[in-house]
Amino acid sequence: MPHTLWNEPDRRALDDRLIRLTPEARGLWGSFDAPRMLCHITDAVRSATGEVACAPKPSPLRYAPINSLVMFYLPWPKSAPTAPELVSRRPDAWETEVARYRTAVESLISHPIDGPWAVHAAFGRLSGTQWG
């Protein structure tokens, strides 16, 4: 079963990883440092509930089953484009960003899993299960 924010042990595992990070941590995969990546992830979670609006991008990725294949089965390519709205905000103090991430996750899981959900900028309409 894939990891999901709907599963409390999976959320706890993510939080355990977050606790071990420091703001000085450098990325092992992409170009963001820890504060920028946390800011990006937080805003991506906030986009699920519509708190951060992202303009939709026309693409075949917006349609099933292509979107599911790309999201869940294919390796994610380095330097893949992302919504500009998810990289435009500069991080605040580390503790503020950690708290903002936790609040965003709590907001997501308090949202009814059967919707309604915001439309993903790249992948189109997603279910609550897919957003998780």
XYZ file of N, CA and C in Angstrom:
396
model
N 0.841 -1.186 0.000
C 0.000 0.000 0.000
C 0.882 1.244 0.000
N 0.584 2.217 -0.867
C 1.415 3.431 -0.898
C 1.284 4.233 0.393
N 2.326 4.977 0.667
C 2.280 5.870 1.828
C 1.275 6.981 1.559
N 0.601 7.425 2.617
C -0.421 8.451 2.463
C -0.545 9.274 3.738
N -0.893 10.539 3.560
C -1.134 11.397 4.715
C -2.384 10.983 5.480
N -3.219 10.156 4.869
C -4.415 9.669 5.560
C -4.067 8.620 6.612
N -2.863 8.110 6.562
C -2.428 7.066 7.487
C -1.571 7.704 8.586
N -2.017 7.594 9.822
C -1.330 8.245 10.941
C 0.124 7.788 11.078
N 0.448 6.494 10.970
C 1.872 6.118 11.047
C 2.721 6.741 9.924
N 2.153 6.907 8.749
C 2.894 7.565 7.670
C 3.132 9.038 7.992
N 2.130 9.699 8.544
C 2.310 11.105 8.948
C 3.373 11.215 10.034
N 3.344 10.301 10.983
C 4.328 10.315 12.069
C 5.741 10.088 11.512
N 5.869 9.192 10.537
C 7.180 8.934 9.930
C 7.704 10.191 9.236
N 6.835 10.917 8.535
C 7.254 12.172 7.914
C 7.684 13.187 8.961
N 6.913 13.274 10.040
C 7.254 14.222 11.099
C 8.584 13.838 11.749
N 8.834 12.537 11.914
C 10.115 12.096 12.478
C 11.277 12.516 11.577
N 11.091 12.434 10.268
C 12.127 12.877 9.336
C 12.322 14.384 9.450
N 11.223 15.109 9.584
C 11.292 16.566 9.693
C 12.044 16.981 10.954
N 11.805 16.293 12.045
C 12.477 16.615 13.311
C 13.992 16.478 13.184
N 14.450 15.536 12.360
C 15.894 15.305 12.200
C 16.562 16.324 11.266
N 15.755 17.072 10.509
C 16.318 18.075 9.598
C 16.731 19.336 10.346
N 17.652 20.034 9.751
C 18.022 21.361 10.241
C 17.884 22.324 9.058
N 17.755 23.606 9.332
C 17.647 24.558 8.230
C 18.898 24.593 7.348
N 20.008 24.098 7.855
C 21.255 24.096 7.081
C 21.368 22.888 6.148
N 20.448 21.938 6.261
C 20.518 20.716 5.454
C 20.429 21.046 3.963
N 21.281 20.423 3.190
C 21.279 20.588 1.739
C 20.544 19.408 1.126
N 19.911 19.646 0.005
C 19.186 18.592 -0.679
C 20.107 17.535 -1.246
N 19.647 16.300 -1.251
C 20.410 15.215 -1.848
C 19.947 14.928 -3.271
N 18.840 15.521 -3.673
C 18.248 15.181 -4.958
C 18.026 16.405 -5.834
N 17.470 17.451 -5.293
C 17.159 18.641 -6.086
C 18.045 19.804 -5.703
N 17.611 20.985 -6.070
C 18.429 22.177 -5.836
C 18.019 22.956 -4.586
N 16.911 22.589 -3.952
C 16.449 23.337 -2.782
C 17.208 22.926 -1.530
N 17.418 23.908 -0.653
C 17.876 23.580 0.689
C 16.640 23.213 1.517
N 16.834 22.830 2.765
C 15.723 22.356 3.593
C 14.612 23.399 3.762
N 14.920 24.661 4.055
C 13.830 25.635 4.196
C 13.002 25.821 2.922
N 13.664 25.871 1.763
C 12.927 26.037 0.496
C 12.082 24.812 0.192
N 12.607 23.614 0.459
C 11.835 22.405 0.186
C 10.643 22.310 1.126
N 10.829 22.629 2.386
C 9.710 22.581 3.327
C 8.635 23.588 2.924
N 9.042 24.759 2.516
C 8.116 25.785 2.037
C 7.348 25.260 0.817
N 8.048 24.650 -0.123
C 7.443 24.091 -1.335
C 6.446 22.968 -0.989
N 6.841 22.065 -0.148
C 5.963 20.950 0.234
C 4.732 21.462 0.966
N 4.934 22.386 1.876
C 3.809 22.962 2.619
C 2.800 23.582 1.673
N 3.283 24.385 0.730
C 2.362 25.036 -0.195
C 1.692 24.034 -1.129
N 2.373 22.950 -1.466
C 1.745 21.892 -2.265
C 0.608 21.239 -1.479
N 0.812 20.981 -0.197
C -0.253 20.426 0.645
C -1.394 21.428 0.753
N -1.067 22.701 0.936
C -2.090 23.741 1.038
C -2.879 23.892 -0.256
N -2.259 23.547 -1.391
C -2.971 23.635 -2.666
C -4.072 22.575 -2.770
N -3.935 21.473 -2.065
C -4.948 20.411 -2.113
C -6.298 20.894 -1.613
N -6.289 21.726 -0.600
C -7.540 22.224 -0.027
C -7.945 23.575 -0.599
N -7.163 24.084 -1.532
C -7.485 25.345 -2.181
C -6.928 26.566 -1.476
N -6.169 26.376 -0.417
C -5.603 27.516 0.309
C -4.545 28.237 -0.532
N -3.826 27.497 -1.357
C -2.891 28.076 -2.322
C -3.439 27.714 -3.699
N -3.779 28.729 -4.473
C -4.339 28.491 -5.810
C -3.215 28.392 -6.829
N -3.297 27.373 -7.665
C -2.324 27.174 -8.739
C -3.071 27.152 -10.069
N -2.570 27.901 -11.023
C -3.198 27.939 -12.340
C -3.037 26.589 -13.036
N -4.115 26.070 -13.618
C -4.014 24.779 -14.319
C -3.156 24.889 -15.572
N -2.444 23.820 -15.843
C -1.590 23.755 -17.030
C -2.187 22.745 -18.011
N -2.402 23.131 -19.267
C -2.913 22.161 -20.241
C -1.856 21.083 -20.507
N -2.267 19.837 -20.370
C -1.324 18.740 -20.533
C -2.082 17.422 -20.539
N -1.558 16.405 -21.214
C -2.188 15.082 -21.136
C -2.083 14.471 -19.735
N -1.202 15.031 -18.892
C -1.075 14.535 -17.517
C -2.341 14.788 -16.699
N -3.231 15.610 -17.200
C -4.446 15.969 -16.467
C -5.502 14.862 -16.514
N -5.266 13.810 -17.281
C -6.304 12.807 -17.512
C -5.867 11.419 -17.046
N -6.847 10.701 -16.460
C -6.611 9.310 -16.070
C -6.543 8.480 -17.346
N -5.801 7.431 -17.371
C -4.923 6.884 -16.336
C -3.508 7.448 -16.380
N -3.258 8.384 -17.315
C -1.903 8.922 -17.433
C -1.467 9.576 -16.129
N -2.355 10.370 -15.513
C -1.960 11.061 -14.281
C -1.605 10.072 -13.174
N -2.380 9.010 -13.021
C -2.073 8.008 -11.991
C -0.755 7.301 -12.270
N -0.510 6.986 -13.524
C 0.740 6.330 -13.899
C 1.933 7.196 -13.516
N 1.864 8.479 -13.853
C 2.974 9.387 -13.569
C 3.106 9.638 -12.069
N 1.990 9.840 -11.378
C 2.048 10.154 -9.943
C 2.532 8.988 -9.092
N 2.093 7.777 -9.424
C 2.294 6.661 -8.497
C 3.223 5.550 -8.965
N 3.554 5.497 -10.240
C 4.308 4.335 -10.717
C 5.625 4.655 -11.401
N 5.745 5.804 -12.019
C 6.979 6.149 -12.716
C 7.897 6.947 -11.791
N 9.206 6.813 -11.968
C 10.112 7.632 -11.148
C 9.951 9.109 -11.502
N 10.041 9.935 -10.494
C 9.886 11.372 -10.709
C 11.186 11.928 -11.275
N 11.136 12.614 -12.417
C 12.375 13.117 -13.030
C 12.928 14.338 -12.291
N 14.247 14.394 -12.222
C 14.883 15.585 -11.651
C 14.569 16.785 -12.529
N 14.442 17.924 -11.890
C 14.188 19.197 -12.568
C 12.854 19.232 -13.300
N 11.905 18.394 -12.875
C 10.573 18.452 -13.478
C 9.956 19.801 -13.136
N 9.241 20.406 -14.069
C 8.649 21.717 -13.779
C 7.579 21.602 -12.689
N 7.413 22.678 -11.957
C 6.384 22.730 -10.924
C 5.611 24.029 -11.094
N 4.465 24.084 -10.459
C 3.655 25.299 -10.525
C 4.452 26.466 -9.939
N 4.505 27.599 -10.633
C 5.252 28.749 -10.110
C 4.762 29.174 -8.728
N 3.471 28.966 -8.473
C 2.899 29.347 -7.175
C 3.493 28.519 -6.026
N 4.087 27.381 -6.344
C 4.651 26.506 -5.307
C 6.144 26.735 -5.089
N 6.710 27.674 -5.803
C 8.124 28.005 -5.600
C 8.346 29.508 -5.430
N 7.275 30.285 -5.398
C 7.419 31.737 -5.345
C 7.574 32.281 -3.924
N 7.026 31.576 -2.946
C 7.090 32.078 -1.566
C 8.456 31.780 -0.959
N 9.034 32.772 -0.322
C 10.300 32.582 0.382
C 10.014 32.063 1.779
N 10.830 31.140 2.268
C 10.573 30.590 3.605
C 10.769 31.627 4.704
N 9.962 31.471 5.732
C 10.124 32.245 6.953
C 11.107 31.506 7.856
N 11.166 31.882 9.115
C 12.034 31.201 10.074
C 11.704 29.707 10.091
N 12.713 28.885 10.298
C 12.565 27.427 10.255
C 11.407 26.946 11.130
N 11.336 27.398 12.360
C 10.281 26.956 13.272
C 8.898 27.344 12.739
N 8.823 28.501 12.115
C 7.563 28.953 11.518
C 7.165 28.035 10.379
N 8.124 27.668 9.536
C 7.831 26.779 8.405
C 7.447 25.373 8.878
N 8.100 24.889 9.909
C 7.736 23.569 10.458
C 6.297 23.610 10.972
N 5.955 24.648 11.712
C 4.591 24.787 12.229
C 3.588 24.938 11.092
N 3.944 25.698 10.067
C 3.061 25.888 8.917
C 2.830 24.560 8.192
N 3.862 23.740 8.051
C 3.720 22.414 7.433
C 2.750 21.550 8.242
N 2.960 21.506 9.550
C 2.098 20.669 10.396
C 0.645 21.145 10.332
N 0.437 22.447 10.319
C -0.918 22.991 10.200
C -1.537 22.614 8.855
N -0.740 22.674 7.792
C -1.250 22.318 6.463
C -1.666 20.854 6.408
N -0.867 19.974 6.992
C -1.211 18.548 7.000
C -2.468 18.315 7.827
N -2.570 18.959 8.972
C -3.779 18.809 9.805
C -5.005 19.313 9.053
N -4.859 20.410 8.329
C -5.973 20.928 7.541
C -6.379 19.932 6.458
N -5.401 19.353 5.782
C -5.700 18.384 4.731
C -6.461 17.188 5.295
N -5.965 16.610 6.387
C -6.610 15.391 6.904
C -7.935 15.674 7.610
N -8.205 16.939 7.929
C -9.510 17.269 8.507
C -10.550 17.484 7.413
N -10.082 17.598 6.181
C -10.953 17.763 5.015
C -11.589 16.403 4.696
N -12.854 16.349 4.338
C -13.467 15.058 4.001
C -12.758 14.395 2.823
N -12.382 13.156 2.986
C -11.623 12.456 1.952
C -12.396 12.353 0.640
N -13.734 12.357 0.724
C -14.526 12.231 -0.497
C -14.852 13.590 -1.117
N -14.149 14.625 -0.689
C -14.153 15.891 -1.404
C -15.046 16.956 -0.834
N -15.131 18.052 -1.546
C -14.464 18.398 -2.801
C -13.006 18.799 -2.581
N -12.206 18.637 -3.616
C -10.786 18.955 -3.569
C -10.451 19.928 -4.688
N -9.404 20.693 -4.477
C -8.923 21.614 -5.507
C -8.414 20.801 -6.698
N -8.445 21.432 -7.850
C -7.906 20.802 -9.052
C -6.386 20.990 -9.048
N -5.659 19.907 -9.243
C -4.195 19.961 -9.283
C -3.753 20.659 -10.563
N -2.768 21.529 -10.465
C -2.314 22.305 -11.627
C -1.849 21.424 -12.778
N -1.165 20.350 -12.488
C -0.630 19.488 -13.549
C -1.479 18.254 -13.790
N -2.043 17.671 -12.720
C -2.706 16.372 -12.823
C -4.226 16.442 -12.870
N -4.774 17.644 -12.868
C -6.221 17.798 -12.994
C -6.986 17.396 -11.742
N -8.205 16.880 -11.946
C -9.054 16.466 -10.819
C -8.456 15.253 -10.133
N -8.257 15.382 -8.824
C -7.757 14.280 -8.013
C -8.740 14.006 -6.892
N -8.782 12.780 -6.466
C -9.603 12.417 -5.307
C -8.847 12.771 -4.033
N -9.548 12.749 -2.927
C -8.886 12.951 -1.641
C -7.825 11.898 -1.396
N -8.103 10.674 -1.800
C -7.123 9.595 -1.650
C -5.861 9.914 -2.437
N -6.014 10.397 -3.657
C -4.845 10.737 -4.469
C -4.089 11.925 -3.887
N -4.783 12.920 -3.386
C -4.117 14.059 -2.769
C -3.313 13.603 -1.545
N -3.822 12.666 -0.795
C -3.133 12.187 0.404
C -1.828 11.505 0.088
